[in-house]
XYZ file of C-alpha atoms in Angstrom:
743
model
C 0.000 0.000 0.000
C 2.806 2.377 0.979
C 4.644 1.704 -2.311
C 1.488 2.526 -4.327
C 1.135 5.821 -2.418
C 4.799 6.598 -3.125
C 4.237 5.938 -6.824
C 1.231 8.278 -6.967
C 3.187 10.982 -5.110
C 6.118 10.605 -7.477
C 3.871 11.003 -10.530
C 2.347 14.123 -9.016
C 5.781 15.637 -8.381
C 6.869 14.790 -11.929
C 3.749 16.406 -13.348
C 4.387 19.663 -11.455
C 8.139 19.777 -12.037
C 9.494 21.561 -15.126
C 10.120 19.137 -17.981
C 13.689 17.899 -18.185
C 15.594 17.450 -21.423
C 14.737 13.992 -22.827
C 18.143 12.455 -22.098
C 18.134 13.581 -18.473
C 14.583 12.298 -18.112
C 15.572 8.976 -19.666
C 18.615 8.579 -17.388
C 16.492 9.532 -14.390
C 14.040 6.677 -15.054
C 16.834 4.175 -15.621
C 18.609 5.245 -12.412
C 15.333 4.905 -10.534
C 15.187 1.246 -11.604
C 18.798 0.515 -10.664
C 18.396 2.268 -7.301
C 15.501 -0.001 -6.472
C 17.842 -2.996 -6.501
C 20.456 -1.205 -4.414
C 18.041 0.079 -1.792
C 15.324 -2.575 -1.491
C 15.511 -5.305 1.103
C 12.334 -7.139 0.045
C 12.861 -9.149 -3.121
C 9.657 -11.156 -2.590
C 7.237 -8.325 -3.395
C 5.871 -8.595 -6.953
C 7.150 -6.142 -9.537
C 3.658 -4.692 -9.937
C 3.962 -3.321 -6.380
C 7.010 -1.256 -7.444
C 7.583 1.678 -9.755
C 9.614 -0.431 -12.222
C 6.801 -0.966 -14.774
C 6.063 2.769 -14.780
C 9.723 3.706 -15.294
C 10.116 1.193 -18.142
C 7.018 2.578 -19.854
C 8.354 6.126 -19.464
C 11.663 5.093 -21.025
C 9.806 3.637 -24.019
C 7.748 6.806 -24.400
C 10.898 8.933 -24.336
C 12.634 6.787 -26.979
C 9.530 6.952 -29.201
C 9.240 10.719 -28.760
C 12.938 11.210 -29.460
C 12.747 9.271 -32.726
C 9.659 11.231 -33.797
C 11.490 14.538 -33.298
C 14.517 13.529 -35.370
C 15.161 12.853 -39.006
C 14.645 9.310 -40.199
C 17.521 6.996 -39.322
C 19.230 9.419 -36.937
C 20.059 8.007 -33.496
C 19.259 10.330 -30.619
C 21.162 10.657 -27.302
C 18.635 8.517 -25.373
C 19.009 5.648 -27.784
C 22.779 6.140 -27.741
C 22.654 5.912 -23.949
C 20.603 2.706 -24.083
C 23.061 1.121 -26.523
C 26.283 2.383 -24.955
C 25.310 1.452 -21.389
C 24.037 -1.982 -22.459
C 20.708 -1.447 -20.768
C 19.143 -4.381 -22.636
C 21.863 -6.705 -21.296
C 21.085 -5.595 -17.760
C 17.357 -5.963 -18.252
C 17.925 -9.474 -19.631
C 19.796 -10.382 -16.439
C 16.989 -9.017 -14.281
C 14.409 -10.867 -16.357
C 16.305 -14.131 -16.208
C 16.490 -13.877 -12.407
C 12.813 -12.804 -12.352
C 13.652 -10.439 -9.536
C 11.398 -9.051 -8.250
C 8.790 -11.696 -9.170
C 7.155 -10.787 -12.492
C 10.249 -8.981 -13.804
C 10.657 -11.444 -16.682
C 7.211 -10.461 -17.912
C 8.117 -6.753 -17.733
C 11.410 -7.277 -19.593
C 9.733 -9.274 -22.371
C 7.129 -6.528 -22.766
C 9.834 -3.844 -22.859
C 11.799 -5.672 -25.571
C 8.633 -6.291 -27.596
C 7.488 -2.680 -27.457
C 10.973 -1.346 -28.149
C 11.362 -3.448 -31.318
C 7.782 -2.727 -32.345
C 7.687 1.042 -31.781
C 11.149 2.126 -32.931
C 11.334 2.407 -36.712
C 15.106 2.569 -37.095
C 16.816 -0.831 -37.380
C 17.988 -1.888 -33.927
C 18.886 -5.543 -34.432
C 22.177 -4.863 -36.263
C 23.551 -3.344 -33.033
C 25.543 -5.876 -31.026
C 24.103 -4.468 -27.812
C 20.629 -5.240 -29.118
C 20.866 -8.517 -30.975
C 23.046 -10.192 -28.344
C 20.625 -9.659 -25.421
C 17.726 -10.424 -27.790
C 19.394 -13.784 -28.550
C 19.741 -14.503 -24.847
C 16.156 -13.551 -24.082
C 14.986 -15.836 -26.927
C 16.609 -18.755 -25.085
C 14.440 -18.070 -22.036
C 11.242 -18.422 -24.080
C 9.439 -21.743 -24.179
C 11.574 -23.206 -21.409
C 8.542 -24.014 -19.255
C 5.215 -25.211 -20.652
C 2.175 -23.141 -19.634
C 4.441 -20.586 -17.949
C 2.738 -17.388 -16.699
C 4.874 -15.422 -19.183
C 3.827 -17.469 -22.262
C 1.785 -14.668 -23.765
C 4.623 -12.160 -23.447
C 7.121 -14.735 -24.753
C 5.165 -15.374 -27.935
C 4.600 -11.662 -28.529
C 8.335 -11.056 -28.198
C 9.300 -13.938 -30.497
C 6.779 -12.859 -33.122
C 8.065 -9.278 -33.206
C 11.603 -10.610 -33.730
C 10.316 -12.810 -36.568
C 8.549 -9.894 -38.219
C 11.733 -7.783 -38.013
C 13.691 -10.583 -39.697
C 11.018 -10.829 -42.380
C 11.553 -7.125 -43.102
C 15.341 -7.566 -43.345
C 16.063 -11.281 -43.898
C 19.864 -10.953 -43.888
C 19.745 -10.165 -40.167
C 18.788 -13.781 -39.502
C 22.491 -14.638 -39.643
C 22.828 -12.938 -36.240
C 20.523 -15.601 -34.797
C 22.436 -18.653 -36.012
C 24.700 -19.270 -33.028
C 27.656 -21.601 -32.912
C 27.180 -24.442 -30.446
C 29.653 -23.862 -27.592
C 29.328 -25.339 -24.164
C 28.366 -22.659 -21.731
C 30.009 -23.121 -18.318
C 27.543 -23.330 -15.476
C 28.439 -20.921 -12.703
C 26.907 -20.685 -9.303
C 24.966 -17.471 -9.140
C 24.627 -15.599 -5.852
C 21.279 -15.079 -4.170
C 18.973 -13.057 -6.346
C 18.654 -9.853 -4.349
C 22.299 -9.821 -3.240
C 23.471 -10.515 -6.778
C 21.409 -7.675 -8.170
C 22.743 -5.264 -5.565
C 26.343 -6.161 -6.392
C 25.737 -5.733 -10.087
C 23.908 -2.445 -9.946
C 26.157 -0.788 -7.347
C 29.149 -1.435 -9.609
C 30.383 1.332 -11.946
C 27.709 2.277 -14.457
C 29.021 0.378 -17.475
C 25.682 -1.209 -18.140
C 27.413 -4.633 -18.263
C 26.649 -6.428 -14.992
C 29.472 -8.517 -13.622
C 27.248 -11.398 -12.563
C 25.992 -11.657 -16.145
C 29.538 -12.087 -17.420
C 30.222 -14.818 -14.896
C 26.985 -16.746 -14.998
C 26.076 -16.528 -18.665
C 28.954 -15.641 -20.988
C 27.564 -14.770 -24.395
C 27.651 -17.453 -27.051
C 29.619 -16.599 -30.112
C 26.967 -15.706 -32.663
C 27.005 -17.171 -36.141
C 27.332 -13.623 -37.350
C 30.333 -12.061 -35.668
C 29.846 -8.380 -35.013
C 32.813 -6.131 -34.535
C 31.243 -2.916 -33.328
C 28.184 -1.267 -31.940
C 26.517 -1.631 -35.327
C 28.125 -4.437 -37.292
C 26.869 -6.239 -40.381
C 26.123 -9.964 -40.204
C 28.387 -12.328 -42.084
C 27.167 -15.575 -43.547
C 29.405 -18.493 -42.759
C 29.221 -22.246 -42.588
C 26.497 -23.007 -40.094
C 27.404 -26.606 -39.336
C 26.672 -27.162 -35.671
C 24.665 -23.959 -35.276
C 21.790 -23.347 -32.913
C 18.672 -21.665 -34.246
C 17.212 -20.786 -30.858
C 14.446 -18.654 -32.312
C 13.021 -21.728 -34.053
C 13.594 -23.944 -31.013
C 11.686 -21.585 -28.716
C 8.784 -21.342 -31.169
C 8.705 -25.131 -31.487
C 8.479 -25.404 -27.700
C 5.559 -22.986 -27.638
C 3.662 -25.029 -30.254
C 3.227 -27.570 -27.449
C 1.398 -25.068 -25.249
C -2.061 -26.086 -23.968
C -3.263 -22.614 -24.979
C -4.486 -22.797 -28.593
C -3.878 -19.089 -29.188
C -0.211 -19.447 -28.228
C 0.114 -22.442 -30.578
C -1.324 -20.494 -33.509
C 1.006 -17.533 -32.877
C 3.999 -19.879 -32.646
C 2.992 -21.485 -35.945
C 2.727 -18.029 -37.516
C 6.237 -17.216 -36.306
C 7.585 -20.417 -37.858
C 5.807 -19.528 -41.108
C 7.724 -16.244 -41.202
C 11.068 -17.888 -40.465
C 10.824 -20.665 -43.070
C 10.127 -18.080 -45.765
C 13.417 -16.225 -45.194
C 15.557 -16.569 -48.337
C 18.913 -16.937 -46.547
C 20.410 -20.363 -47.495
C 22.338 -20.672 -44.205
C 19.138 -20.165 -42.207
C 17.229 -22.651 -44.377
C 19.933 -25.256 -43.890
C 20.093 -24.691 -40.134
C 16.300 -24.824 -39.948
C 16.099 -28.305 -41.462
C 19.340 -29.800 -40.108
C 19.700 -28.386 -36.598
C 16.132 -27.966 -35.373
C 13.277 -30.367 -34.804
C 10.913 -28.625 -37.213
C 10.587 -31.624 -39.567
C 9.957 -33.892 -36.583
C 7.272 -31.552 -35.252
C 5.450 -31.479 -38.608
C 5.524 -35.213 -39.199
C 5.062 -36.436 -35.623
C 1.978 -34.315 -35.153
C 0.604 -35.339 -38.563
C 1.084 -39.003 -37.646
C -0.495 -38.500 -34.212
C -3.569 -36.809 -35.685
C -3.900 -39.532 -38.348
C -3.650 -42.308 -35.769
C -6.382 -40.627 -33.729
C -8.861 -41.117 -36.596
C -11.408 -43.948 -36.336
C -10.448 -47.145 -38.206
C -13.656 -46.930 -40.219
C -15.260 -43.747 -41.541
C -17.939 -43.063 -44.119
C -16.161 -41.836 -47.301
C -18.945 -39.293 -47.791
C -18.202 -37.755 -44.377
C -14.512 -37.497 -45.287
C -15.298 -35.957 -48.646
C -17.892 -33.442 -47.490
C -16.496 -32.219 -44.166
C -16.068 -28.468 -44.423
C -12.809 -27.105 -45.788
C -10.272 -26.540 -43.053
C -7.813 -23.681 -42.621
C -5.206 -24.198 -39.943
C -5.646 -22.138 -36.812
C -9.197 -21.082 -37.675
C -11.198 -24.181 -36.776
C -13.720 -23.404 -34.063
C -15.451 -26.495 -32.803
C -18.027 -27.863 -30.462
C -17.319 -31.416 -29.316
C -20.992 -32.277 -28.770
C -22.056 -30.917 -32.160
C -19.187 -32.664 -33.956
C -19.955 -36.015 -32.335
C -23.617 -35.625 -33.296
C -22.717 -35.091 -36.975
C -20.482 -38.161 -37.240
C -18.035 -40.005 -35.034
C -14.503 -38.806 -35.607
C -15.370 -35.407 -37.073
C -13.268 -33.511 -34.529
C -10.292 -35.836 -35.100
C -10.685 -35.474 -38.869
C -10.793 -31.679 -38.695
C -7.705 -31.655 -36.448
C -5.840 -33.853 -38.935
C -6.882 -31.813 -41.974
C -6.094 -28.576 -40.145
C -2.543 -29.690 -39.358
C -2.131 -31.029 -42.912
C -3.142 -27.590 -44.164
C -0.502 -26.013 -41.917
C 2.209 -28.382 -43.198
C 1.146 -27.654 -46.773
C 1.147 -23.866 -46.286
C 4.453 -23.948 -44.410
C 6.128 -25.894 -47.241
C 4.490 -23.600 -49.787
C 5.948 -20.507 -48.101
C 9.335 -22.029 -47.295
C 12.641 -21.256 -48.973
C 13.076 -23.735 -51.829
C 15.722 -26.026 -50.316
C 13.970 -26.057 -46.928
C 10.653 -26.852 -48.637
C 12.219 -29.846 -50.405
C 13.622 -31.246 -47.133
C 10.339 -30.790 -45.251
C 8.327 -32.371 -48.072
C 10.670 -35.382 -48.152
C 10.250 -35.754 -44.395
C 6.456 -35.816 -44.763
C 6.773 -38.417 -47.519
C 9.074 -40.717 -45.547
C 7.609 -40.356 -42.061
C 3.938 -40.043 -42.897
C 3.091 -41.303 -46.384
C 5.507 -44.251 -46.541
C 5.516 -45.230 -42.869
C 1.845 -44.683 -42.031
C -0.331 -44.399 -45.133
C 1.219 -47.050 -47.381
C 0.448 -49.988 -45.060
C -3.114 -48.684 -44.766
C -3.530 -48.561 -48.551
C -1.924 -51.978 -49.079
C -4.089 -53.796 -46.514
C -6.664 -56.417 -47.521
C -9.550 -55.299 -45.284
C -12.167 -53.710 -47.553
C -13.323 -51.324 -44.827
C -9.723 -50.254 -44.174
C -8.989 -49.814 -47.897
C -12.112 -47.703 -48.372
C -11.383 -45.412 -45.418
C -7.683 -44.934 -46.221
C -8.414 -44.314 -49.929
C -11.057 -41.717 -49.049
C -8.566 -40.001 -46.709
C -5.868 -40.073 -49.390
C -8.315 -38.557 -51.860
C -9.031 -35.734 -49.409
C -5.294 -35.209 -48.850
C -4.671 -34.994 -52.620
C -7.476 -32.465 -52.932
C -6.053 -30.317 -50.147
C -2.331 -30.259 -51.017
C -1.316 -27.181 -53.011
C 2.409 -26.721 -52.339
C 4.584 -27.744 -55.268
C 7.228 -29.559 -53.199
C 4.743 -31.583 -51.129
C 2.682 -32.439 -54.206
C 5.809 -33.691 -55.970
C 6.785 -35.954 -53.083
C 3.236 -37.242 -52.753
C 3.140 -38.055 -56.481
C 6.446 -39.935 -56.279
C 5.068 -41.835 -53.299
C 1.919 -42.829 -55.181
C 3.243 -43.413 -58.695
C 6.982 -43.912 -58.383
C 9.628 -41.930 -60.233
C 9.954 -44.138 -63.367
C 9.810 -42.310 -66.689
C 10.396 -45.129 -69.207
C 7.415 -46.590 -71.114
C 5.520 -49.282 -69.233
C 5.501 -52.906 -70.279
C 3.397 -55.770 -68.997
C 6.494 -57.015 -67.181
C 7.076 -53.711 -65.327
C 3.563 -52.694 -64.257
C 4.168 -53.990 -60.736
C 7.518 -52.175 -60.410
C 5.968 -49.704 -57.978
C 3.767 -51.870 -55.711
C 1.558 -49.062 -54.381
C 0.886 -47.648 -57.851
C 0.034 -51.129 -59.109
C -2.288 -51.798 -56.170
C -4.132 -48.477 -56.516
C -4.710 -48.982 -60.255
C -5.932 -52.531 -59.584
C -8.355 -51.090 -57.036
C -10.035 -49.204 -59.911
C -11.319 -52.655 -60.925
C -11.952 -54.051 -57.455
C -14.674 -56.562 -56.595
C -16.080 -53.918 -54.248
C -17.834 -51.230 -56.287
C -17.341 -48.764 -53.428
C -13.566 -49.247 -53.517
C -13.540 -48.995 -57.319
C -15.503 -45.741 -57.275
C -13.403 -44.198 -54.509
C -10.118 -45.131 -56.226
C -11.347 -43.799 -59.573
C -12.246 -40.545 -57.803
C -8.766 -40.475 -56.359
C -7.209 -40.724 -59.827
C -9.649 -38.148 -61.200
C -8.506 -35.775 -58.477
C -4.870 -36.630 -59.146
C -4.891 -35.987 -62.913
C -6.245 -32.487 -62.284
C -3.294 -31.480 -60.089
C -0.638 -29.210 -61.639
C 2.100 -31.821 -61.836
C 3.435 -33.105 -65.155
C 4.775 -36.380 -63.763
C 1.244 -37.555 -62.899
C 0.121 -37.576 -66.523
C 3.465 -38.827 -67.785
C 3.443 -41.753 -65.389
C -0.180 -42.734 -65.912
C -0.626 -42.174 -69.655
C 1.853 -40.196 -71.720
C 4.926 -42.403 -71.403
C 2.972 -45.168 -73.126
C 1.925 -42.871 -76.008
C 5.257 -41.089 -76.438
C 6.406 -43.023 -79.528
C 2.941 -43.198 -81.172
C 3.494 -46.907 -81.688
C -0.239 -47.488 -81.406
C -0.270 -46.524 -85.112
C 0.194 -48.831 -88.069
C 3.838 -48.473 -89.081
C 3.863 -50.171 -92.499
C 4.432 -47.996 -95.560
C 1.326 -47.481 -97.717
C 2.466 -49.909 -100.405
C 3.083 -52.733 -97.879
C -0.323 -52.508 -96.272
C -3.146 -54.896 -96.982
C -5.265 -53.801 -99.982
C -8.123 -51.478 -99.168
C -11.589 -52.934 -99.003
C -14.329 -50.430 -99.842
C -11.804 -47.644 -99.396
C -10.708 -48.867 -95.948
C -7.897 -50.967 -94.536
C -9.022 -54.534 -93.967
C -8.733 -54.187 -90.193
C -10.442 -50.806 -89.906
C -13.436 -50.536 -87.615
C -16.367 -50.852 -90.052
C -19.735 -50.875 -88.391
C -21.584 -51.880 -91.533
C -19.488 -54.991 -92.112
C -19.072 -55.912 -88.456
C -21.169 -59.028 -87.741
C -21.912 -57.632 -84.282
C -24.055 -54.890 -85.831
C -27.618 -55.548 -86.877
C -28.479 -55.222 -90.547
C -31.933 -53.818 -90.003
C -30.840 -50.316 -89.004
C -32.229 -47.986 -91.620
C -29.497 -46.024 -93.457
C -31.234 -42.693 -92.930
C -31.079 -43.089 -89.130
C -27.346 -43.458 -88.855
C -24.144 -42.499 -90.589
C -22.658 -45.753 -91.822
C -19.145 -46.820 -90.974
C -17.972 -46.487 -94.570
C -19.356 -42.948 -94.799
C -17.160 -41.583 -92.040
C -14.198 -43.888 -92.282
C -13.689 -43.678 -96.033
C -14.310 -39.931 -96.016
C -10.799 -39.551 -94.639
C -8.488 -40.744 -97.461
C -5.769 -43.079 -96.235
C -2.850 -41.210 -97.714
C -0.623 -41.377 -94.662
C -0.759 -42.408 -91.040
C -0.953 -38.728 -90.142
C -4.372 -38.340 -91.750
C -5.403 -36.474 -94.848
C -4.665 -32.956 -93.666
C -1.118 -31.651 -93.613
C -1.421 -30.596 -89.962
C -2.207 -34.164 -88.915
C -5.763 -33.335 -87.773
C -8.919 -34.942 -89.117
C -11.710 -32.493 -89.929
C -13.568 -31.871 -86.705
C -17.092 -32.360 -88.081
C -16.229 -35.927 -89.024
C -14.971 -36.681 -85.528
C -18.014 -35.050 -83.897
C -20.375 -37.016 -86.124
C -18.435 -40.208 -85.462
C -19.127 -39.963 -81.747
C -22.681 -38.625 -82.078
C -23.730 -41.367 -84.495
C -21.963 -44.172 -82.686
C -24.963 -45.074 -80.503
C -27.833 -46.150 -82.799
C -31.177 -44.375 -82.612
C -32.877 -47.334 -80.951
C -30.497 -46.903 -78.027
C -30.901 -43.121 -77.739
C -33.279 -41.504 -75.305
C -31.982 -37.959 -74.809
C -33.894 -36.440 -77.715
C -37.144 -37.270 -75.862
C -36.096 -35.090 -72.895
C -35.536 -31.331 -73.111
C -32.128 -29.857 -72.302
C -30.114 -33.035 -72.802
C -28.661 -32.368 -76.248
C -25.009 -32.481 -77.275
C -24.729 -28.692 -77.017
C -25.255 -28.867 -73.242
C -21.746 -30.334 -72.954
C -20.051 -27.599 -74.995
C -19.980 -24.957 -72.266
C -18.544 -27.332 -69.662
C -15.999 -28.672 -72.148
C -14.887 -25.151 -73.038
C -14.444 -24.148 -69.387
C -12.654 -27.343 -68.405
C -10.356 -27.248 -71.428
C -9.429 -23.639 -70.682
C -8.634 -24.598 -67.079
C -6.468 -27.513 -68.227
C -4.606 -25.286 -70.671
C -3.847 -22.910 -67.806
C -2.408 -25.779 -65.766
C -0.389 -27.262 -68.640
C 0.889 -24.123 -70.363
C 4.323 -24.275 -68.724
C 4.856 -27.892 -69.801
C 6.672 -28.784 -72.981
C 3.669 -30.112 -74.878
C 3.985 -29.572 -78.612
C 1.015 -28.389 -80.656
C 1.388 -31.220 -83.180
C 2.167 -34.905 -82.641
C 5.780 -36.055 -82.650
C 6.854 -36.411 -86.310
C 6.197 -39.933 -87.511
C 9.726 -40.414 -88.806
C 11.145 -39.641 -85.333
C 8.938 -42.195 -83.553
C 10.219 -45.636 -82.641
C 7.337 -47.572 -84.153
C 9.071 -50.937 -83.803
C 8.559 -50.935 -80.037
C 5.615 -53.160 -79.083
C 2.729 -50.989 -77.913
C 1.279 -51.314 -74.422
C -1.405 -48.820 -73.472
C -0.181 -48.749 -69.875
C -1.707 -50.230 -66.747
C -3.978 -47.262 -66.040
C -5.533 -47.045 -69.516
C -5.788 -50.833 -69.654
C -7.950 -50.898 -66.531
C -10.050 -47.938 -67.748
C -10.600 -49.526 -71.170
C -11.457 -52.874 -69.566
C -14.053 -51.176 -67.377
C -15.362 -49.174 -70.331
C -15.794 -52.422 -72.211
C -18.085 -53.653 -69.427
C -20.217 -50.499 -69.246
C -23.423 -52.440 -70.018
C -22.901 -54.769 -67.065
C -21.662 -52.403 -64.337
C -23.551 -50.312 -61.771
C -24.558 -46.832 -62.839
C -22.275 -45.074 -60.312
C -19.238 -47.055 -61.467
C -19.955 -46.138 -65.094
C -20.305 -42.452 -64.235
C -16.918 -42.491 -62.553
C -15.130 -44.437 -65.326
C -16.436 -42.086 -68.031
C -15.640 -39.050 -65.866
C -11.964 -40.073 -65.635
C -11.774 -40.805 -69.380
C -13.349 -37.460 -70.271
C -10.826 -35.648 -68.049
C -7.989 -37.415 -69.870
C -9.559 -36.544 -73.239
C -9.596 -32.869 -72.284
C -5.833 -32.719 -71.801
C -4.173 -30.546 -74.459
C -1.514 -33.079 -75.462
C -1.464 -34.032 -79.166
C -0.859 -37.741 -78.537
C -3.640 -37.901 -75.971
C -5.969 -36.177 -78.406
C -4.994 -38.492 -81.248
C -5.285 -41.697 -79.250
C -8.479 -40.900 -77.326
C -10.433 -38.646 -79.678
C -9.546 -39.484 -83.288
C -11.627 -42.348 -84.713
C -9.664 -42.321 -87.974
C -6.197 -43.328 -86.817
C -4.830 -46.558 -88.293
C -4.269 -48.684 -85.215
C -1.428 -51.163 -85.227
C -2.501 -54.834 -85.098
C -3.655 -55.857 -81.632
C -3.993 -52.245 -80.390
C -7.172 -50.632 -79.186
C -8.207 -47.023 -78.705
C -11.061 -45.438 -76.775
C -13.128 -45.303 -79.949
C -12.517 -48.968 -80.807
C -13.512 -49.993 -77.272
C -16.798 -48.068 -77.569
C -17.451 -49.602 -81.014
C -17.236 -53.089 -79.526
C -19.607 -52.061 -76.711
C -22.102 -50.761 -79.269
C -21.813 -53.992 -81.236
C -22.618 -55.994 -78.118
C -25.508 -53.643 -77.367
C -27.062 -54.161 -80.788
C -27.236 -57.911 -80.227
C -28.758 -57.502 -76.763
C -31.365 -54.921 -77.806
C -33.029 -57.513 -80.012
C -33.634 -59.778 -77.027
C -35.333 -57.110 -74.834
C -39.008 -56.364 -75.565
C -40.095 -52.702 -75.437
C -36.467 -51.643 -75.172
C -36.890 -47.974 -76.163
C -39.890 -47.186 -73.861
C -38.100 -48.830 -70.954
C -34.947 -46.856 -71.742
C -36.870 -43.587 -71.747
C -38.561 -44.424 -68.442
C -35.206 -45.175 -66.797
C -33.773 -41.870 -68.072
C -36.717 -39.927 -66.657
C -36.325 -41.675 -63.312
C -32.627 -40.836 -63.221
C -33.487 -37.198 -63.927
C -36.186 -37.196 -61.244
C -38.916 -36.574 -63.819
C -40.697 -39.828 -62.982
C -41.287 -41.318 -59.522
C -39.734 -44.633 -58.629
C -42.162 -47.394 -59.463
C -42.072 -51.077 -60.246
C -38.713 -52.653 -60.962
C -37.672 -52.688 -64.597
C -35.893 -55.679 -66.079
C -32.353 -55.184 -67.359
C -31.947 -52.022 -65.260
C -28.128 -52.222 -65.231
C -28.025 -52.534 -69.031
C -30.473 -49.667 -69.558
C -28.551 -47.361 -67.210
C -25.328 -48.356 -68.974
C -26.819 -47.406 -72.359
C -27.800 -43.971 -71.027
C -24.281 -43.378 -69.683
C -22.832 -44.546 -73.019
C -24.978 -42.110 -75.005
C -24.073 -39.202 -72.725
C -20.394 -40.116 -72.829
C -20.358 -40.112 -76.640
C -21.977 -36.654 -76.639
C -19.401 -35.447 -74.132
C -16.503 -36.759 -76.254
C -17.983 -35.056 -79.323
C -18.176 -31.746 -77.433
C -14.590 -32.107 -76.175
C -13.309 -32.841 -79.700
C -15.177 -29.805 -81.049
C -13.884 -27.453 -78.337
C -10.280 -28.671 -78.625
C -10.261 -28.344 -82.412
C -11.573 -24.788 -82.380
C -9.249 -23.756 -79.544
C -6.292 -25.094 -81.542
C -7.509 -23.509 -84.770
C -7.971 -20.085 -83.155
C -4.484 -20.180 -81.614
C -2.777 -21.261 -84.863
C -1.059 -18.525 -86.889
């Protein structure tokens, strides 16, 4: 009580007294603090019962006022006094001793406000960055300490200053030297000895008990420049303290610590990036926490819950345990996992390039390979479904280039050579995932197909090269015999061309005016060369569009009976999606025209690749598969068809290419399906009315009623018709986009 009265009296006297010059005022407040330690006999009273907080605040106000009255960059006498008399060193010593109790909190606040309020660069001064380094070491030492809030504020202001001037980070890479432990005297007695010594600002006890570590950046004067040097065996205490504070039970402290780390990883200094990944536990923190959150997830989760849970941004998830549990079991654990994944992804995205690569590799090795791979390779259908759904969500969420690259290598391997039947199992996980696209469980098939659909839309060239393009690189799906060595043409076509009119699978009773015959469209493209009739290697687009639109016979069409289901409805979507793909692929070396025929190695045996093989096999069974499976298979194939690569376009969208013996293309697969359909239509009474009824039910235009025979077949026919219209729209959009961009 008496001390509070004294403080009030002192303020009153100061208010009435004539104002002193700033330097005298500044020295007065500093002397008042030092005299407290010399004169006081009670070191148990909390600092808030003394005048120390008031004097420190006055000193800050004076320094701020002094800077405001001077030209930018000019150091005033008060700041000179603070630097010359090593006031920050002394305050560090008082804060470390926490004498009187609560002093550490006051010192942290003083440092934070000083660095935050003063505009001129202070950290280059040895008498600033050295005590700042030492104070950093005191932060995060004790979990849930009463000074945690002040510690994180202080660390974050240091991080923001380094972000403004990244080269200063070299001051904070300290060589590892063993600091001798010295017995320090009792707190009050030690302070008295120090502060009654000559006013050098460098307390003797500080020199004995805590000799300064040699910083990574040696400074030779009061304001020295940092020097980058080999940082082998360096401490990065700023990172270490932030890592400690990420373990705080206070969520707000954790978020601030994560923000500080985000600032530090983005610094462009190579020495700091190397020290960050080699001499701190940052990689361990990222991966260990990711693993812990993943392991906390339930063994079985509904894939729909995983797919539809709200998007998560790290640090912003507000939750209610009761509400989350009511929605679905494991929601809180899932959000925690996705939130930390988002943080890892953003951290790697912001990080200096070499640091990003190291962190991404750590996530691959310690999380994907160690934890996720066994989950994906298991035989339990429930486990496969849950882990595949989680992987799909992870793929959707990852945006950083380095993490995406490592994830792709984990999933698909790093091989670049064309696939052969003998090498498809070279990367076991890749092989297993592709096989899951044709799993006995429709749920697993659909989820894995969704995973690949998500994957092929990511901005990573290796995905498409690994799955498709390496098999099409040499164009050896084409007939490689010279024109004169080929079999004689029959009706203007090669003998092995796909001819619907001659194919015994096609019915003869289709009226010519209701379809475009095979000879009409196939012979309309003269067989002058394997690169088609036009010099640019592209078949006229109207022929391709008609080929796909006329592929399904009229008896098997139902869309023209329902409004708004015409071919044109696909054009807008195809245009938008193709434009998006072009934006993703524009930086890749994809030529506008196919690789010149003479430069292709056509003698290599053609293998379409494991991925296309499974997709084509499933496409071939479209009339016998569930509706949802068919939707997903055709969705993946349409995404591949949209890709602006000339070989992909040729192989998937050109019906007129001369396929090498034994090869199949998307068009030839569909032709065989249509042939099978024509035989089966004849055996189903009232086929067309039933087909129309099923379409209306799928569109919600008719209520569910009695079961219809051959439902799977009828739904498959509807998907087939829509898919052919979609391919026609894609071919049209791609042709016109190419034509408009050609000179």
